[in-house]
PDB file of C-alpha atoms in Angstrom:
ATOM      1  CA  MET A 787      -0.506   5.023  -4.834  1.00  0.00           C
ATOM      2  CA  SER A 788      -2.071   3.896  -1.996  1.00  0.00           C
ATOM      3  CA  ALA A 789      -1.192   0.524  -0.448  1.00  0.00           C
ATOM      4  CA  VAL A 790      -2.889  -2.600  -1.538  1.00  0.00           C
ATOM      5  CA  GLU A 791      -5.619  -4.133  -0.099  1.00  0.00           C
ATOM      6  CA  LEU A 792      -7.335  -7.789  -0.019  1.00  0.00           C
ATOM      7  CA  ASN A 793      -9.430  -8.698  -2.614  1.00  0.00           C
ATOM      8  CA  LYS A 794      -8.881  -6.065  -4.360  1.00  0.00           C
ATOM      9  CA  THR A 795      -6.300  -6.237  -7.631  1.00  0.00           C
ATOM     10  CA  VAL A 796      -2.782  -5.005  -7.000  1.00  0.00           C
ATOM     11  CA  PRO A 797      -1.042  -2.330  -9.417  1.00  0.00           C
ATOM     12  CA  ASP A 798       0.968  -3.816 -12.161  1.00  0.00           C
ATOM     13  CA  PHE A 799       4.656  -3.404 -10.823  1.00  0.00           C
ATOM     14  CA  THR A 800       7.744  -3.307 -12.867  1.00  0.00           C
ATOM     15  CA  ALA A 801      10.874  -4.245 -10.822  1.00  0.00           C
ATOM     16  CA  PRO A 802      14.489  -4.737 -11.576  1.00  0.00           C
ATOM     17  CA  ALA A 803      14.711  -8.926 -10.536  1.00  0.00           C
ATOM     18  CA  THR A 804      18.353 -11.587 -11.093  1.00  0.00           C
ATOM     19  CA  GLY A 805      18.946 -12.666 -14.367  1.00  0.00           C
ATOM     20  CA  ASP A 806      19.432  -9.711 -16.132  1.00  0.00           C
ATOM     21  CA  LYS A 807      15.456  -8.549 -16.280  1.00  0.00           C
ATOM     22  CA  ASN A 808      12.575  -6.496 -15.629  1.00  0.00           C
ATOM     23  CA  ILE A 809      10.210  -8.490 -13.818  1.00  0.00           C
ATOM     24  CA  SER A 810       6.437  -7.059 -14.023  1.00  0.00           C
ATOM     25  CA  LEU A 811       3.385  -8.233 -11.990  1.00  0.00           C
ATOM     26  CA  SER A 812       0.935  -8.559 -15.383  1.00  0.00           C
ATOM     27  CA  ASP A 813       3.837 -11.105 -17.030  1.00  0.00           C
ATOM     28  CA  PHE A 814       1.785 -13.451 -15.002  1.00  0.00           C
ATOM     29  CA  ARG A 815      -1.390 -12.044 -15.212  1.00  0.00           C
ATOM     30  CA  GLY A 816      -4.330 -14.779 -16.173  1.00  0.00           C
ATOM     31  CA  SER A 817      -1.443 -17.777 -16.233  1.00  0.00           C
ATOM     32  CA  ASN A 818       0.158 -17.493 -12.543  1.00  0.00           C
ATOM     33  CA  ASN A 819      -0.413 -16.819  -9.346  1.00  0.00           C
ATOM     34  CA  VAL A 820       2.278 -15.090  -7.219  1.00  0.00           C
ATOM     35  CA  VAL A 821       3.874 -15.395  -3.988  1.00  0.00           C
ATOM     36  CA  ILE A 822       5.368 -12.138  -3.237  1.00  0.00           C
ATOM     37  CA  TYR A 823       7.901 -12.315  -0.187  1.00  0.00           C
ATOM     38  CA  PHE A 824       9.489  -9.154   1.998  1.00  0.00           C
ATOM     39  CA  TYR A 825      12.162  -9.615   3.648  1.00  0.00           C
ATOM     40  CA  PRO A 826      14.510  -7.370   5.474  1.00  0.00           C
ATOM     41  CA  LYS A 827      18.190  -8.596   3.896  1.00  0.00           C
ATOM     42  CA  ASP A 828      20.349 -10.684   1.701  1.00  0.00           C
ATOM     43  CA  SER A 829      22.442 -13.517   3.291  1.00  0.00           C
ATOM     44  CA  THR A 830      21.009 -13.255   7.186  1.00  0.00           C
ATOM     45  CA  PRO A 831      20.092 -15.994   8.963  1.00  0.00           C
ATOM     46  CA  GLY A 832      16.601 -15.398   8.977  1.00  0.00           C
ATOM     47  CA  CYS A 833      16.370 -14.845   5.412  1.00  0.00           C
ATOM     48  CA  THR A 834      18.082 -17.258   4.182  1.00  0.00           C
ATOM     49  CA  THR A 835      16.300 -19.550   6.460  1.00  0.00           C
ATOM     50  CA  GLU A 836      13.106 -18.973   4.703  1.00  0.00           C
ATOM     51  CA  GLY A 837      14.207 -17.976   1.150  1.00  0.00           C
ATOM     52  CA  GLY A 838      15.410 -22.117   1.385  1.00  0.00           C
ATOM     53  CA  ASP A 839      12.152 -22.961   3.051  1.00  0.00           C
ATOM     54  CA  PHE A 840      10.386 -21.533  -0.407  1.00  0.00           C
ATOM     55  CA  ARG A 841      13.710 -23.033  -2.957  1.00  0.00           C
ATOM     56  CA  ASP A 842      12.568 -26.553  -0.974  1.00  0.00           C
ATOM     57  CA  HIS A 843       8.878 -26.316  -1.925  1.00  0.00           C
ATOM     58  CA  HIS A 844       9.598 -24.791  -5.002  1.00  0.00           C
ATOM     59  CA  ASP A 845       8.583 -27.612  -6.704  1.00  0.00           C
ATOM     60  CA  ALA A 846       5.278 -28.003  -4.755  1.00  0.00           C
ATOM     61  CA  PHE A 847       4.572 -24.159  -5.635  1.00  0.00           C
ATOM     62  CA  GLU A 848       4.801 -24.950  -9.678  1.00  0.00           C
ATOM     63  CA  LYS A 849       2.438 -27.570  -9.561  1.00  0.00           C
ATOM     64  CA  ALA A 850       0.001 -25.108  -7.885  1.00  0.00           C
ATOM     65  CA  ASP A 851       0.491 -22.837 -11.270  1.00  0.00           C
ATOM     66  CA  THR A 852       2.627 -20.457  -8.641  1.00  0.00           C
ATOM     67  CA  VAL A 853       5.115 -18.014  -9.288  1.00  0.00           C
ATOM     68  CA  ILE A 854       7.464 -17.008  -6.498  1.00  0.00           C
ATOM     69  CA  LEU A 855       9.177 -13.630  -5.721  1.00  0.00           C
ATOM     70  CA  GLY A 856      11.412 -12.038  -3.149  1.00  0.00           C
ATOM     71  CA  VAL A 857      12.192  -8.841  -2.637  1.00  0.00           C
ATOM     72  CA  SER A 858      14.257  -6.298  -1.201  1.00  0.00           C
ATOM     73  CA  ARG A 859      15.897  -2.965  -0.586  1.00  0.00           C
ATOM     74  CA  ASP A 860      19.458  -5.182  -1.472  1.00  0.00           C
ATOM     75  CA  GLY A 861      21.024  -4.158  -5.297  1.00  0.00           C
ATOM     76  CA  ILE A 862      20.683  -7.110  -7.837  1.00  0.00           C
ATOM     77  CA  LYS A 863      24.725  -7.625  -7.110  1.00  0.00           C
ATOM     78  CA  SER A 864      23.681  -8.790  -3.758  1.00  0.00           C
ATOM     79  CA  HIS A 865      20.388 -10.920  -4.906  1.00  0.00           C
ATOM     80  CA  GLU A 866      22.840 -12.253  -7.664  1.00  0.00           C
ATOM     81  CA  ASN A 867      25.257 -13.390  -4.984  1.00  0.00           C
ATOM     82  CA  PHE A 868      22.475 -14.383  -2.500  1.00  0.00           C
ATOM     83  CA  LYS A 869      20.575 -16.829  -5.403  1.00  0.00           C
ATOM     84  CA  ALA A 870      23.690 -18.672  -6.265  1.00  0.00           C
ATOM     85  CA  LYS A 871      24.990 -18.833  -3.222  1.00  0.00           C
ATOM     86  CA  GLN A 872      21.369 -20.715  -2.193  1.00  0.00           C
ATOM     87  CA  SER A 873      20.457 -22.364  -5.451  1.00  0.00           C
ATOM     88  CA  PHE A 874      17.776 -20.039  -5.118  1.00  0.00           C
ATOM     89  CA  PRO A 875      14.759 -21.292  -8.052  1.00  0.00           C
ATOM     90  CA  PHE A 876      12.975 -18.434  -8.212  1.00  0.00           C
ATOM     91  CA  ASP A 877      13.903 -14.536  -8.555  1.00  0.00           C
ATOM     92  CA  LEU A 878      14.696 -11.673  -6.359  1.00  0.00           C
ATOM     93  CA  LEU A 879      13.871  -8.295  -7.131  1.00  0.00           C
ATOM     94  CA  SER A 880      15.241  -4.866  -6.162  1.00  0.00           C
ATOM     95  CA  ASP A 881      13.503  -2.154  -4.465  1.00  0.00           C
ATOM     96  CA  LYS A 882      15.970   0.228  -3.421  1.00  0.00           C
ATOM     97  CA  ASP A 883      13.517   3.400  -4.059  1.00  0.00           C
ATOM     98  CA  GLU A 884      11.392   1.205  -2.056  1.00  0.00           C
ATOM     99  CA  SER A 885       8.403   1.680  -4.051  1.00  0.00           C
ATOM    100  CA  LEU A 886       7.681  -1.948  -3.586  1.00  0.00           C
ATOM    101  CA  CYS A 887       7.890  -1.616   0.235  1.00  0.00           C
ATOM    102  CA  LYS A 888       5.744   1.293  -0.098  1.00  0.00           C
ATOM    103  CA  LEU A 889       3.180  -0.047  -2.202  1.00  0.00           C
ATOM    104  CA  PHE A 890       2.693  -3.184  -0.195  1.00  0.00           C
ATOM    105  CA  ASP A 891       3.030  -1.362   3.448  1.00  0.00           C
ATOM    106  CA  VAL A 892       5.961  -3.223   4.766  1.00  0.00           C
ATOM    107  CA  ILE A 893       8.251  -0.523   5.891  1.00  0.00           C
ATOM    108  CA  LYS A 894       7.702  -0.268   9.360  1.00  0.00           C
ATOM    109  CA  LEU A 895       9.590   0.659  12.826  1.00  0.00           C
ATOM    110  CA  LYS A 896      11.627  -1.639  14.008  1.00  0.00           C
ATOM    111  CA  LYS A 897      13.901  -1.956  17.393  1.00  0.00           C
ATOM    112  CA  MET A 898      17.083  -3.467  17.783  1.00  0.00           C
ATOM    113  CA  TYR A 899      19.724  -3.393  20.283  1.00  0.00           C
ATOM    114  CA  GLY A 900      17.295  -0.135  22.146  1.00  0.00           C
ATOM    115  CA  LYS A 901      18.253   1.214  18.606  1.00  0.00           C
ATOM    116  CA  GLU A 902      15.052   2.469  16.517  1.00  0.00           C
ATOM    117  CA  SER A 903      15.246   2.200  12.673  1.00  0.00           C
ATOM    118  CA  LEU A 904      12.988   1.398   9.665  1.00  0.00           C
ATOM    119  CA  GLY A 905      12.740  -1.547   8.013  1.00  0.00           C
ATOM    120  CA  VAL A 906      11.359  -4.096   5.679  1.00  0.00           C
ATOM    121  CA  GLU A 907       9.033  -6.336   7.865  1.00  0.00           C
ATOM    122  CA  ARG A 908       8.808  -9.620   7.059  1.00  0.00           C
ATOM    123  CA  SER A 909       5.724  -9.999   5.165  1.00  0.00           C
ATOM    124  CA  THR A 910       4.036 -12.438   2.138  1.00  0.00           C
ATOM    125  CA  PHE A 911       0.888 -11.316  -0.693  1.00  0.00           C
ATOM    126  CA  ILE A 912      -0.783 -14.108  -2.272  1.00  0.00           C
ATOM    127  CA  ILE A 913      -1.962 -12.503  -5.898  1.00  0.00           C
ATOM    128  CA  ASP A 914      -3.996 -14.884  -7.743  1.00  0.00           C
ATOM    129  CA  LYS A 915      -3.991 -15.138 -11.562  1.00  0.00           C
ATOM    130  CA  GLU A 916      -6.234 -12.425 -12.013  1.00  0.00           C
ATOM    131  CA  GLY A 917      -4.006  -9.560  -9.818  1.00  0.00           C
ATOM    132  CA  VAL A 918      -6.098  -9.469  -7.172  1.00  0.00           C
ATOM    133  CA  LEU A 919      -4.670  -9.808  -3.260  1.00  0.00           C
ATOM    134  CA  ARG A 920      -6.004 -12.726  -1.899  1.00  0.00           C
ATOM    135  CA  LYS A 921      -3.901 -13.321   1.477  1.00  0.00           C
ATOM    136  CA  GLU A 922      -0.644 -11.338   3.455  1.00  0.00           C
ATOM    137  CA  TRP A 923       0.520 -12.312   6.034  1.00  0.00           C
ATOM    138  CA  ARG A 924       2.829  -9.350   8.165  1.00  0.00           C
ATOM    139  CA  GLY A 925       5.168 -10.441  10.739  1.00  0.00           C
ATOM    140  CA  VAL A 926       6.166 -13.277  10.096  1.00  0.00           C
ATOM    141  CA  LYS A 927       7.828 -16.014  12.016  1.00  0.00           C
ATOM    142  CA  VAL A 928      10.331 -18.274   9.565  1.00  0.00           C
ATOM    143  CA  LYS A 929       9.064 -22.082  10.852  1.00  0.00           C
ATOM    144  CA  GLY A 930       6.379 -23.477   9.105  1.00  0.00           C
ATOM    145  CA  HIS A 931       5.713 -20.435   7.230  1.00  0.00           C
ATOM    146  CA  VAL A 932       6.561 -21.326   3.743  1.00  0.00           C
ATOM    147  CA  GLU A 933       3.979 -24.753   4.610  1.00  0.00           C
ATOM    148  CA  GLU A 934       1.417 -22.308   5.333  1.00  0.00           C
ATOM    149  CA  VAL A 935       1.568 -20.337   1.933  1.00  0.00           C
ATOM    150  CA  LEU A 936       1.726 -23.385  -0.178  1.00  0.00           C
ATOM    151  CA  GLU A 937      -1.299 -24.513   1.835  1.00  0.00           C
ATOM    152  CA  ALA A 938      -3.304 -21.440   0.764  1.00  0.00           C
ATOM    153  CA  VAL A 939      -2.008 -21.684  -2.732  1.00  0.00           C
ATOM    154  CA  GLN A 940      -3.330 -24.849  -3.125  1.00  0.00           C
ATOM    155  CA  SER A 941      -7.093 -23.890  -1.965  1.00  0.00           C
ATOM    156  CA  LEU A 942      -6.965 -21.107  -3.888  1.00  0.00           C
TER     157      LEU A 942
END
């Protein structure tokens, strides 16, 4: 499957999610915009801040008919703990097989402490009610990002 492209329909996908359920993109078609944000790892400082910002703006996203979904390669148990500890009002999707990461092309070569490894590049995508990718941010810096995403959703 090729990677997603702006202004094109995103292929449907289904992934395991918190709350002991599977979530499909098609679940929201016709009723909600979807913000999918990819983050490197549960319970790390930047990821906790980013998730907290989405949590703190959750009501405004709901008013804009928008569902938030967080995605990382962590398992459901880790996601459940992270979600509970941070009181996230949205679901986290587990992408252990990296199928979503590959679909959205967010696996990148990263350098940390002089070592190179493949990891998730912090990225956010807005998919409209018809399933079309409308906006993307790659290599996201956390500060002020959620406000920018909210403005973009409100302008759809």
